[in-house]
PDB file of C-alpha atoms in Angstrom:
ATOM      1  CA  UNK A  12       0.744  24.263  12.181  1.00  0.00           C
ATOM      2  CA  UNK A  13       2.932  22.457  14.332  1.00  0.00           C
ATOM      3  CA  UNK A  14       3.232  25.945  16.593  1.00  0.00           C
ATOM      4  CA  UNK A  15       2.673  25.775  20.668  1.00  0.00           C
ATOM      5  CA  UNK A  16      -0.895  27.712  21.373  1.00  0.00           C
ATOM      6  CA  UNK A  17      -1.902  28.597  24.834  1.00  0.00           C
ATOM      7  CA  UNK A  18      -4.306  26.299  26.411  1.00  0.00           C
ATOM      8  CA  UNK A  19      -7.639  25.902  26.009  1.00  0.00           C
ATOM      9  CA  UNK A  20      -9.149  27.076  28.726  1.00  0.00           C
ATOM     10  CA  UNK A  21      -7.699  27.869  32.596  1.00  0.00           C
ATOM     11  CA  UNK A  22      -6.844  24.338  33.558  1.00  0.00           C
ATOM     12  CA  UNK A  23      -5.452  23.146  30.404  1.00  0.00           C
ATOM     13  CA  UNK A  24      -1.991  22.845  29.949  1.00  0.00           C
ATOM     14  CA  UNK A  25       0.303  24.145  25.999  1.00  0.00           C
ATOM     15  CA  UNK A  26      -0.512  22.269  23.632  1.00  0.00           C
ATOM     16  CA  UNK A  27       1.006  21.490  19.503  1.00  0.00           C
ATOM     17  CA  UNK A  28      -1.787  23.067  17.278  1.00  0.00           C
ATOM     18  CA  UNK A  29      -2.404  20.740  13.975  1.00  0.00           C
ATOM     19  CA  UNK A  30      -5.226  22.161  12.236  1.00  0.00           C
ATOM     20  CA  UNK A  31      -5.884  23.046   9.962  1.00  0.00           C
ATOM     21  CA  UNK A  32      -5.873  19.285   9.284  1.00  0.00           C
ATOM     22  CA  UNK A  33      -3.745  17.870   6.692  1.00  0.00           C
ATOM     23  CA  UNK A  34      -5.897  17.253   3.089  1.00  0.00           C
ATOM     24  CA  UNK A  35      -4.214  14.086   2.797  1.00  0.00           C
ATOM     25  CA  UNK A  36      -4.810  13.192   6.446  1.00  0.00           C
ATOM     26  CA  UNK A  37      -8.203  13.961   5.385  1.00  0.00           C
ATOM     27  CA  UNK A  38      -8.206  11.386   2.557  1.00  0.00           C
ATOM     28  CA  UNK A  39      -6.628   8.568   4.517  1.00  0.00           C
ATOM     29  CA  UNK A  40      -9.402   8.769   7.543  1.00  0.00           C
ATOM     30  CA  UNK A  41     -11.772   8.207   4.926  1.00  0.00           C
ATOM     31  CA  UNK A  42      -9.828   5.043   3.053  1.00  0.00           C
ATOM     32  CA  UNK A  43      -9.823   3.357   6.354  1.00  0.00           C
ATOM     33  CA  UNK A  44     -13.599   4.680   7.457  1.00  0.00           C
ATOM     34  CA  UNK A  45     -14.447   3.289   4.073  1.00  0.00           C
ATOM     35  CA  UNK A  46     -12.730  -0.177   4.832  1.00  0.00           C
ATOM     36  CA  UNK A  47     -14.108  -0.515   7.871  1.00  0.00           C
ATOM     37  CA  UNK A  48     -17.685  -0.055   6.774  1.00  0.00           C
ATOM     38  CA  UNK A  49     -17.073  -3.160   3.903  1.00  0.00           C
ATOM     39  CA  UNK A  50     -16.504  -0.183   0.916  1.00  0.00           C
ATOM     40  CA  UNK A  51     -13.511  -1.388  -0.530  1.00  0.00           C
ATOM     41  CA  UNK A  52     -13.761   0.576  -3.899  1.00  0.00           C
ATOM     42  CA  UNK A  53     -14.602   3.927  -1.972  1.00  0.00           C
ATOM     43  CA  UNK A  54     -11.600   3.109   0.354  1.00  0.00           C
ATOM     44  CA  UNK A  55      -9.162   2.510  -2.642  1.00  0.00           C
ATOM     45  CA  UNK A  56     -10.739   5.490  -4.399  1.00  0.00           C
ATOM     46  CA  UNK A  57     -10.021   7.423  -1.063  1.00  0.00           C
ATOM     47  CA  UNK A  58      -6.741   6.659  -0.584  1.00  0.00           C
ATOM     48  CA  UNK A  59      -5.584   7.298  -4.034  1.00  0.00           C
ATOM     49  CA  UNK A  60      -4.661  11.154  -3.440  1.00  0.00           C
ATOM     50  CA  UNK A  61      -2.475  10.370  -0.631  1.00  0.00           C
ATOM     51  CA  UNK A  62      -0.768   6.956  -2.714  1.00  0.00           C
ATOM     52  CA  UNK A  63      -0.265   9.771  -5.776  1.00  0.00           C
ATOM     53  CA  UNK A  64       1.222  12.789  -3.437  1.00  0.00           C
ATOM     54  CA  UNK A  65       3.567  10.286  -1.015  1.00  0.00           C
ATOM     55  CA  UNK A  66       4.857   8.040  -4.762  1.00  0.00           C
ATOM     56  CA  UNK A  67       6.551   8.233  -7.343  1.00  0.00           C
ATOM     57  CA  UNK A  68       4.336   5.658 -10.065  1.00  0.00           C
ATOM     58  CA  UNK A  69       6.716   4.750 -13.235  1.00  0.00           C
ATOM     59  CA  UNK A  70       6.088   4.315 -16.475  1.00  0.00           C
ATOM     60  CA  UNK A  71       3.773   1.776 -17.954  1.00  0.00           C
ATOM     61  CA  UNK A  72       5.712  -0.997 -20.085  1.00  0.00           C
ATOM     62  CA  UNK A  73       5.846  -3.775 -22.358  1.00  0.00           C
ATOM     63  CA  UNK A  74       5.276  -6.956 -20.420  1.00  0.00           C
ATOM     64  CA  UNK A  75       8.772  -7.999 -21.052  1.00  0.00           C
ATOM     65  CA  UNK A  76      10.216  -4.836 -19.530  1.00  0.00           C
ATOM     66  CA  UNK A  77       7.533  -4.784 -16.552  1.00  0.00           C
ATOM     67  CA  UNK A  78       8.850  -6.119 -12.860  1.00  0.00           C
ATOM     68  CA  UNK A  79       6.366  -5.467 -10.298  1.00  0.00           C
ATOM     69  CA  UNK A  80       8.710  -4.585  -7.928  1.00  0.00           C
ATOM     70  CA  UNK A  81      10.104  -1.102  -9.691  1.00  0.00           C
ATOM     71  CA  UNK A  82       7.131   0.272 -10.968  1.00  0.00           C
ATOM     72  CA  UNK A  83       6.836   2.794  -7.686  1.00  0.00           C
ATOM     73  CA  UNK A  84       8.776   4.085  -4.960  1.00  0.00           C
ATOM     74  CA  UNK A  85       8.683   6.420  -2.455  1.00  0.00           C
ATOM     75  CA  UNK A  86       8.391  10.364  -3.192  1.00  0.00           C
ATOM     76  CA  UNK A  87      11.216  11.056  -0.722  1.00  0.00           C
ATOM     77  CA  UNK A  88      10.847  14.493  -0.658  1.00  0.00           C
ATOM     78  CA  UNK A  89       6.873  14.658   0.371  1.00  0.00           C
ATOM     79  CA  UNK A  90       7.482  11.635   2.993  1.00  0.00           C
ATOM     80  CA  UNK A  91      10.204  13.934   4.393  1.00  0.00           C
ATOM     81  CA  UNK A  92       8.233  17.077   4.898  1.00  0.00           C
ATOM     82  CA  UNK A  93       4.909  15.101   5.963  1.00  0.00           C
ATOM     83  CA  UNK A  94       3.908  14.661   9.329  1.00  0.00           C
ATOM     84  CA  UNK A  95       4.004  11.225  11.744  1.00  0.00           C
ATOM     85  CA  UNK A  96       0.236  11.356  11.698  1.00  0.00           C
ATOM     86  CA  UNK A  97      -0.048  11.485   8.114  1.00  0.00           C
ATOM     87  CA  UNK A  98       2.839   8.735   7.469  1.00  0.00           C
ATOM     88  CA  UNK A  99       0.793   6.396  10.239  1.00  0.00           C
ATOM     89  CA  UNK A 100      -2.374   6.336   8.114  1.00  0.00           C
ATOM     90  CA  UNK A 101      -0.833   6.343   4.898  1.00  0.00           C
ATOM     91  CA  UNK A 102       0.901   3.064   6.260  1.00  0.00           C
ATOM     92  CA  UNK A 103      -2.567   1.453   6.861  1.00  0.00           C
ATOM     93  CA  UNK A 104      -3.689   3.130   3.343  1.00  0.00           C
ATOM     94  CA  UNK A 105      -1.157   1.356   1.667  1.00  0.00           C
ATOM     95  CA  UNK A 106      -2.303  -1.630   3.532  1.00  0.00           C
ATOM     96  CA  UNK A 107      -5.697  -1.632   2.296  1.00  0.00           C
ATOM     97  CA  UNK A 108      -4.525  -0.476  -1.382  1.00  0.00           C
ATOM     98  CA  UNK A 109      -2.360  -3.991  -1.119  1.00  0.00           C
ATOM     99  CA  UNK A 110      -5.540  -6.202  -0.420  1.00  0.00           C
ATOM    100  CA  UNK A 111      -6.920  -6.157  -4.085  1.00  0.00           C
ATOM    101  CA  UNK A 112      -4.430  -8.660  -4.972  1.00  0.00           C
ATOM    102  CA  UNK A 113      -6.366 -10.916  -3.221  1.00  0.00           C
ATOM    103  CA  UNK A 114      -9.317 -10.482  -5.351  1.00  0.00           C
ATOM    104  CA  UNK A 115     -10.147 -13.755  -7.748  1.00  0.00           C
ATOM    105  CA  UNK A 116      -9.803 -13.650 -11.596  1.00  0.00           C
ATOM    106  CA  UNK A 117     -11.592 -16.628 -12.705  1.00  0.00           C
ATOM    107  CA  UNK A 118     -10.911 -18.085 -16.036  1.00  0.00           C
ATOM    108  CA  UNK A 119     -11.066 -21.993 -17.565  1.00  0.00           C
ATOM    109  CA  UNK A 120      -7.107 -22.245 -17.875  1.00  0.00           C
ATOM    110  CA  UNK A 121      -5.959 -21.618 -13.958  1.00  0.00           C
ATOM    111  CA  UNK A 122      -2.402 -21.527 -15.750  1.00  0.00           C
ATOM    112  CA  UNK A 123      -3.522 -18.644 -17.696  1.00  0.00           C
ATOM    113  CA  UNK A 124      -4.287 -16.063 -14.424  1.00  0.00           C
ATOM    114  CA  UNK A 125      -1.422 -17.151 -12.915  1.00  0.00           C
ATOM    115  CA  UNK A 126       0.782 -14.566 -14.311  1.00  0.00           C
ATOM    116  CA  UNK A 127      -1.531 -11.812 -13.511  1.00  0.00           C
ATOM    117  CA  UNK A 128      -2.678 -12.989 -10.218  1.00  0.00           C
ATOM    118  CA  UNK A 129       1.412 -13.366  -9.012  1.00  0.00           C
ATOM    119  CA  UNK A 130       1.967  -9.788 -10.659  1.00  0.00           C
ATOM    120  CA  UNK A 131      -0.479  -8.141  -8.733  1.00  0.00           C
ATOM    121  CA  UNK A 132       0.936  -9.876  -5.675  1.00  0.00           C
ATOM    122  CA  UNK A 133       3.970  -8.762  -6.200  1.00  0.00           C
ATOM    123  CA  UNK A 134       2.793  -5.070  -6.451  1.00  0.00           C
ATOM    124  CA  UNK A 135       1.175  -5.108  -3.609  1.00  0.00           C
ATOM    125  CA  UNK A 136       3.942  -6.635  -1.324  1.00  0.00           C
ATOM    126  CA  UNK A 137       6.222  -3.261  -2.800  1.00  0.00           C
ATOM    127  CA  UNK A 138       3.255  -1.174  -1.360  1.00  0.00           C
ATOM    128  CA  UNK A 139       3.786  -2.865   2.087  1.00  0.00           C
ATOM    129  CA  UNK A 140       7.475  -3.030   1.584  1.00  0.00           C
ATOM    130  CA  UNK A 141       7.438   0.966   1.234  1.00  0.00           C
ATOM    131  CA  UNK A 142       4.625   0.895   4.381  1.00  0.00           C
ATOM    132  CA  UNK A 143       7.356  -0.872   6.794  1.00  0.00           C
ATOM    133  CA  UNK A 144      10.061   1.237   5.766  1.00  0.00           C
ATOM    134  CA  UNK A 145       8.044   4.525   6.307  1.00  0.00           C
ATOM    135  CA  UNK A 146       6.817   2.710   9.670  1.00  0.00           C
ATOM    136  CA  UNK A 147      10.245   2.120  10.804  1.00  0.00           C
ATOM    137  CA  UNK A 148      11.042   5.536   9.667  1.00  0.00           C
ATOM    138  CA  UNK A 149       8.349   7.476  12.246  1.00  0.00           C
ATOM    139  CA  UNK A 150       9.497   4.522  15.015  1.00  0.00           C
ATOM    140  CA  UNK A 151       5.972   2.796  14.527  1.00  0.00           C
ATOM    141  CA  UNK A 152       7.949  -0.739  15.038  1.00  0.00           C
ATOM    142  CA  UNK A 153       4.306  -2.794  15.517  1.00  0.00           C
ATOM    143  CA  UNK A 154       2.741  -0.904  12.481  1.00  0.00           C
ATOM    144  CA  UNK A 155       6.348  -2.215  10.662  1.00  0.00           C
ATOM    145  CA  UNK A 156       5.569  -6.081  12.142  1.00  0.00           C
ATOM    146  CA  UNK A 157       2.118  -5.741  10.898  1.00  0.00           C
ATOM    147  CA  UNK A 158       2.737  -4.742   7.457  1.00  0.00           C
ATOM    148  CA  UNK A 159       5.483  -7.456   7.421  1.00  0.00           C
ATOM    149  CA  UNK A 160       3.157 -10.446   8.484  1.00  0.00           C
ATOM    150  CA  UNK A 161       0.765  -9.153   5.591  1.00  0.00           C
ATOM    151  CA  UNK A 162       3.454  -9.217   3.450  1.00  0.00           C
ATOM    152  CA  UNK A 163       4.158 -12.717   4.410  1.00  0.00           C
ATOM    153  CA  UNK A 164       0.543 -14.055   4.321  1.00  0.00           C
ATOM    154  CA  UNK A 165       0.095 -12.665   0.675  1.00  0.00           C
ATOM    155  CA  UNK A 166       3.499 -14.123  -0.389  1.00  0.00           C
ATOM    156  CA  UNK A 167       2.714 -17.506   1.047  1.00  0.00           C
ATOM    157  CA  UNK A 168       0.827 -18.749  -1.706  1.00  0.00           C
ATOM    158  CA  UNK A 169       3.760 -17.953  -4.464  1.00  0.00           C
ATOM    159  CA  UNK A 170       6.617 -19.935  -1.932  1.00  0.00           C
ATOM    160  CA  UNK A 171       4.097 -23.032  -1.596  1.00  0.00           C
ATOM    161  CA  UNK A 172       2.969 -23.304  -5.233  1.00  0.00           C
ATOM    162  CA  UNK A 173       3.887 -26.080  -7.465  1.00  0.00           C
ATOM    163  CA  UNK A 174       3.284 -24.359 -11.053  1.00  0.00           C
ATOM    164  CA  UNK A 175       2.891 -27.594 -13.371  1.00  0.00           C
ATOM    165  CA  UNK A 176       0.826 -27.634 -16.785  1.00  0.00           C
ATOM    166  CA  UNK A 177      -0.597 -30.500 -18.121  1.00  0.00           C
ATOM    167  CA  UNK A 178       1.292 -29.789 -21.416  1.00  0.00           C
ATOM    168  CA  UNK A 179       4.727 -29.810 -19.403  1.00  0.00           C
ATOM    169  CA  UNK A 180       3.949 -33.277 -17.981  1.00  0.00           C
ATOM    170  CA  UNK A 181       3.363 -34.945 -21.652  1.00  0.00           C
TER     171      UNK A 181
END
């Protein structure tokens, strides 16, 4: 672990020995295998280990009490210890764990999803907010710029909505 070995063979120069390979680094490979192949509730499912070992998830509250944005944070003390590699894919983990705020809840009252559909959009930009600060942490600055145009393009469509209900224009 993290040790110089001798080469390979005769020709091969020192090189940094990783294996065993990380469990975690394990779990991400498969999140983003599974996303790739179109298995978005395997990849989620995947990536849970490493979201549960790298944060901290608060409490469940009241829906009064509740604000999207402090339910998790960082587990400062695993990020610290883990490796680049494993901080890189747990970046693009967190990436795919923020696309199920894009998923549709249908309903006849569009003004009743609202809340939950902007809720769960909010959640998920904290998960890439905490993926570009680990990013800029391990110096991954176009891993950072990607997680902040996501962020952006799944904010967009809270800054351009006009949130009017019939009953407030009686």
């Amino acid at each position: 672990r993290g040790k110089v070995v001798q080469g390979i063979g005769e020709t091969s120069v020192p090189i940094v020995a990783l294996l065993p390979l990380p469990t975690l680094l394990i779990w991400g490979h498969l999140s983003l295998s599974a996303h790739q192949m179109g298995l978005g509730d395997l990849a989620r499912a995947a990536g849970l280990p490493m979201y549960k070992q790298l944060v901290h998830e608060g409490p469940d509250r009241q829906l009064w009490e509740q604000s999207p944005l402090n339910k998790d944070f960082l587990n400062m003390d695993a990020v610290q210890r883990a490796p680049a590699p494993v901080l890189r894919v747990f970046v693009l983990v967190l990436s795919i764990l923020a696309d199920k705020a894009d998923e549709n809840t249908e309903s006849a009252d569009p003004f009743l999803t609202m809340l939950p559909k902007h809720k769960a959009r909010l959640h998920a930009s904290k998960k890439l907010v905490m993926g570009m600060y680990i990013a800029v942490g391990i110096d991954d600055h176009s891993l950072a710029c990607r997680s902040a145009v996501q962020v952006y393009n799944l904010l967009l469509p809270l800054l351009r909505k006009k949130m009017q209900h019939e009953f407030l224009l009686d």
